[in-house]
Coordinates of C-alpha atoms in Angstrom, one line a residue:
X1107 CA 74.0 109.6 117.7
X1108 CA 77.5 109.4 119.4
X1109 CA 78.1 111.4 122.5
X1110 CA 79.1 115.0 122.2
X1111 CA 81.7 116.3 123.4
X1112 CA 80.9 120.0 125.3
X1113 CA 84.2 121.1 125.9
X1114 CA 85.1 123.9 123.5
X1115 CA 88.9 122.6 120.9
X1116 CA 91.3 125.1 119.8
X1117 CA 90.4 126.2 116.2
X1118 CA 93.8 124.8 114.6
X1119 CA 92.1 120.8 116.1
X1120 CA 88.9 121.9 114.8
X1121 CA 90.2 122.6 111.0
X1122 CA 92.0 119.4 111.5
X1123 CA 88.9 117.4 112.0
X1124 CA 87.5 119.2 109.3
X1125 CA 90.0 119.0 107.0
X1126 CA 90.3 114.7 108.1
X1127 CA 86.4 114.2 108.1
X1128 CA 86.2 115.9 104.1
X1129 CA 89.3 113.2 103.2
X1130 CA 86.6 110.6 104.3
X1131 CA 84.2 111.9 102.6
X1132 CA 85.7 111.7 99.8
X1133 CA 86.1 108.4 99.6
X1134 CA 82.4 106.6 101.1
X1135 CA 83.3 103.1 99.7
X1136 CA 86.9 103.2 101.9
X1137 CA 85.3 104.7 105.2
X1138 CA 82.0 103.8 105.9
X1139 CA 79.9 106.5 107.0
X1140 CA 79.1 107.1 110.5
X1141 CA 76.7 104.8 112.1
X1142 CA 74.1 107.7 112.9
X1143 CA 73.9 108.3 109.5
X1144 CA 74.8 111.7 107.5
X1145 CA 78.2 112.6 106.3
X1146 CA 81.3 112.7 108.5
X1147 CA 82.0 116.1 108.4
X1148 CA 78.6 116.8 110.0
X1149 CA 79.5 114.2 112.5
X1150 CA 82.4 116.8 113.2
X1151 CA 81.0 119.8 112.7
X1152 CA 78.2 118.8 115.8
X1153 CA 81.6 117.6 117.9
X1154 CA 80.3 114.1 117.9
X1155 CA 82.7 111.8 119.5
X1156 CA 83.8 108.5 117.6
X1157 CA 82.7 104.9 119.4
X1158 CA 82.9 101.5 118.5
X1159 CA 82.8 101.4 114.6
X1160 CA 83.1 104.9 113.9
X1161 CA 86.0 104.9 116.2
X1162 CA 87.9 101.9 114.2
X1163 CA 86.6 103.8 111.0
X1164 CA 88.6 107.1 112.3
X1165 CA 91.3 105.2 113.1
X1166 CA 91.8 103.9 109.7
X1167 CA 91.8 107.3 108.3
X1168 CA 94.0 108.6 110.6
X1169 CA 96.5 105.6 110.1
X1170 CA 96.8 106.4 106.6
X1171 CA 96.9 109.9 107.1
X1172 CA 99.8 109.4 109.2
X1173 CA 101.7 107.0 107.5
X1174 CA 101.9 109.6 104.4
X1175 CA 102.7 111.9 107.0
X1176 CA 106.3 109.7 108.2
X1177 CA 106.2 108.9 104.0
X1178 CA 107.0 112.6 103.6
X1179 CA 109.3 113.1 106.4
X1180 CA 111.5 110.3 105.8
X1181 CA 112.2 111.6 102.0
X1182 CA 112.7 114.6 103.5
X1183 CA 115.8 112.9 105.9
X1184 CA 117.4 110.9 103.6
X1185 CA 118.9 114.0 102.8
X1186 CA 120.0 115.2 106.4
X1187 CA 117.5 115.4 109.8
X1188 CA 117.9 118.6 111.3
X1189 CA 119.8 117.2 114.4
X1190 CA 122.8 116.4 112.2
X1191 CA 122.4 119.7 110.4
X1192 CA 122.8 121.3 113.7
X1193 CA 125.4 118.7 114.8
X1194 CA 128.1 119.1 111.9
X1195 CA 127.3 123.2 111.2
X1196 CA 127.7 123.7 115.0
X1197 CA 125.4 126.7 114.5
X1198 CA 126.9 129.5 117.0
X1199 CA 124.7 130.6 119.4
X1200 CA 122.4 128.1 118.9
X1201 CA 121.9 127.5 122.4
X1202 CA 120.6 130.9 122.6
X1203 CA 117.2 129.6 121.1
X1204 CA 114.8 128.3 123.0
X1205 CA 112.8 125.6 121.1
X1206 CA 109.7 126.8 120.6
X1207 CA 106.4 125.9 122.8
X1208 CA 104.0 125.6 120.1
X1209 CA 105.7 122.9 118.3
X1210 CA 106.8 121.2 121.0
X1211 CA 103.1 121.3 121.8
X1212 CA 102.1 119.5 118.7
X1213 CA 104.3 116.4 119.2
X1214 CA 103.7 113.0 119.3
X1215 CA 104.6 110.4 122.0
X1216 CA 106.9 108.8 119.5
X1217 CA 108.7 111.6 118.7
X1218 CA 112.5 110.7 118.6
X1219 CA 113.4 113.7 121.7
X1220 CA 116.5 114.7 120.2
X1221 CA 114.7 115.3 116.5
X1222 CA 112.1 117.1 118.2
X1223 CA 114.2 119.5 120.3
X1224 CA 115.9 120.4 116.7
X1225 CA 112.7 120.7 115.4
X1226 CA 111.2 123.2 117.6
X1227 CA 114.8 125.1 117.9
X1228 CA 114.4 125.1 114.1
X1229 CA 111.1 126.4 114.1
X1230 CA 112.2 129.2 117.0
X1231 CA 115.1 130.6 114.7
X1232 CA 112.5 130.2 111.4
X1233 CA 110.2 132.6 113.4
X1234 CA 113.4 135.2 114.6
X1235 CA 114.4 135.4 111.2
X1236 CA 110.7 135.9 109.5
X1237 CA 110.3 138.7 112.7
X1238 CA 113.5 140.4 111.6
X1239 CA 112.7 140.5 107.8
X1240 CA 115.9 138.2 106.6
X1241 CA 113.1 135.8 105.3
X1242 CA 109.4 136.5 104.0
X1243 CA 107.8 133.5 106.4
X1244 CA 106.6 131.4 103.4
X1245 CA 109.7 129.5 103.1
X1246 CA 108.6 126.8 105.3
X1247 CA 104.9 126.3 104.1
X1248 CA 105.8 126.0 100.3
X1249 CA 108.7 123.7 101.4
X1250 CA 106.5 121.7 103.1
X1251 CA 103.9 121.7 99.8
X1252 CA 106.8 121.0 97.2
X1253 CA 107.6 117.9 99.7
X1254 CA 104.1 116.3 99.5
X1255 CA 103.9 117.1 95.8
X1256 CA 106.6 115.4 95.0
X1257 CA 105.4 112.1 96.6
X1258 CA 104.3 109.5 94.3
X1259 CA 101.0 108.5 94.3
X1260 CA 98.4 108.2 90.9
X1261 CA 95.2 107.1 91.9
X1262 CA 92.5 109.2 93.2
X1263 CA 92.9 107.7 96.6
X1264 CA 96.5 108.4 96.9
X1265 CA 96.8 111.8 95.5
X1266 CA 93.9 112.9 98.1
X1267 CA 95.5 111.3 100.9
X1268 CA 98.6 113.0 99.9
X1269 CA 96.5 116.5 99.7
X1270 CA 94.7 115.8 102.6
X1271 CA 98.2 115.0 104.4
X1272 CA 99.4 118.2 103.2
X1273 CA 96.3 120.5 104.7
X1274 CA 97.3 119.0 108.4
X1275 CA 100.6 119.4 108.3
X1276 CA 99.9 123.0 107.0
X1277 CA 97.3 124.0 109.8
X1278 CA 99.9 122.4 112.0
X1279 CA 102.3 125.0 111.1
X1280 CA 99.8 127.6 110.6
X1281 CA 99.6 126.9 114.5
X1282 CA 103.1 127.0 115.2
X1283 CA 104.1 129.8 113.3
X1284 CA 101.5 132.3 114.2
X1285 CA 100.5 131.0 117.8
X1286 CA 102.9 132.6 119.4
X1287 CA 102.0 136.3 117.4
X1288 CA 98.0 136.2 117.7
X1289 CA 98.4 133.8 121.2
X1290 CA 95.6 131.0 120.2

């Protein structure tokens, strides 16, 4: 068995793992299952620690996982990325919102720095706007769904990478949108 790690993950990284270990799964003949033996979610659930193959095997999943990820986004900006939004509406007081921690948080180390400080101010004035009633707070999450729906994708593999995408974006905001209320 893989090393385990002892240290105790904030529940939004646990449901991730969860969510990316049921996507492999899923699909046995694509990701081979870990070399211990047993399904990949128990691998999880015990906080085993990928090495060697089972690392490469993650990594895979991940990969894919990702790219649908950027697939979404990027149909989402041919439209308009929110930096442009923000640069041609010249939103007034704008600088009066902070971007927000949590989803600055959850960023990547490829993250372009100007789409990301749009981002989280986005998510900051999302959050002001749900707290003062002017919107319900779903607005975001269904977005987010209609997006992946939308994608194309008609095989089995595709459709549940797309769902699977989907869930991890959604705990993601689930994170950001809450974290700040219930202070995970």
């Amino acid at each position: 068995m893989a090393e385990v790690n002892k240290l105790p993950i904030p529940s939004y990284l646990a449901r991730q793992r969860a969510c990316l270990a049921q996507f492999m799964d899923e699909h046995p003949n694509i990701f081979a299952a870990p070399e211990g033996g047993g399904a990949w979610a128990r691998f999880v659930l015990v906080g085993a620690i990928p090495e060697g193959r089972d690392r490469h095997v993650v990594d895979k999943a991940l990969g894919m996982l990702v790219g649908t990820i950027r697939s979404a986004q990027m149909s989402l900006n041919q439209r308009d990325s929110l930096t442009q939004v923000f640069a041609r509406t010249r939103l007034s007081g704008m600088a009066d919102f902070a971007p927000d921690a949590a989803a600055l948080e959850l960023a990547s180390a490829d993250e372009d720095p100007e789409d990301l400080a749009a981002y989280a101010q986005a998510i900051t004035i999302y959050k002001r706007c749900t707290e003062a009633g002017i919107i319900d707070g779903n607005e975001l999450p269904r977005f987010v769904e209609e997006a992946f729906d939308a994608m194309p994708g008609t095989t089995a593999l595709a459709r549940s990478l797309i769902e699977a995408a989907n869930r991890m974006v959604q705990i993601d905001l689930e994170h950001v949108l809450v974290e700040e209320r219930h202070g995970e």
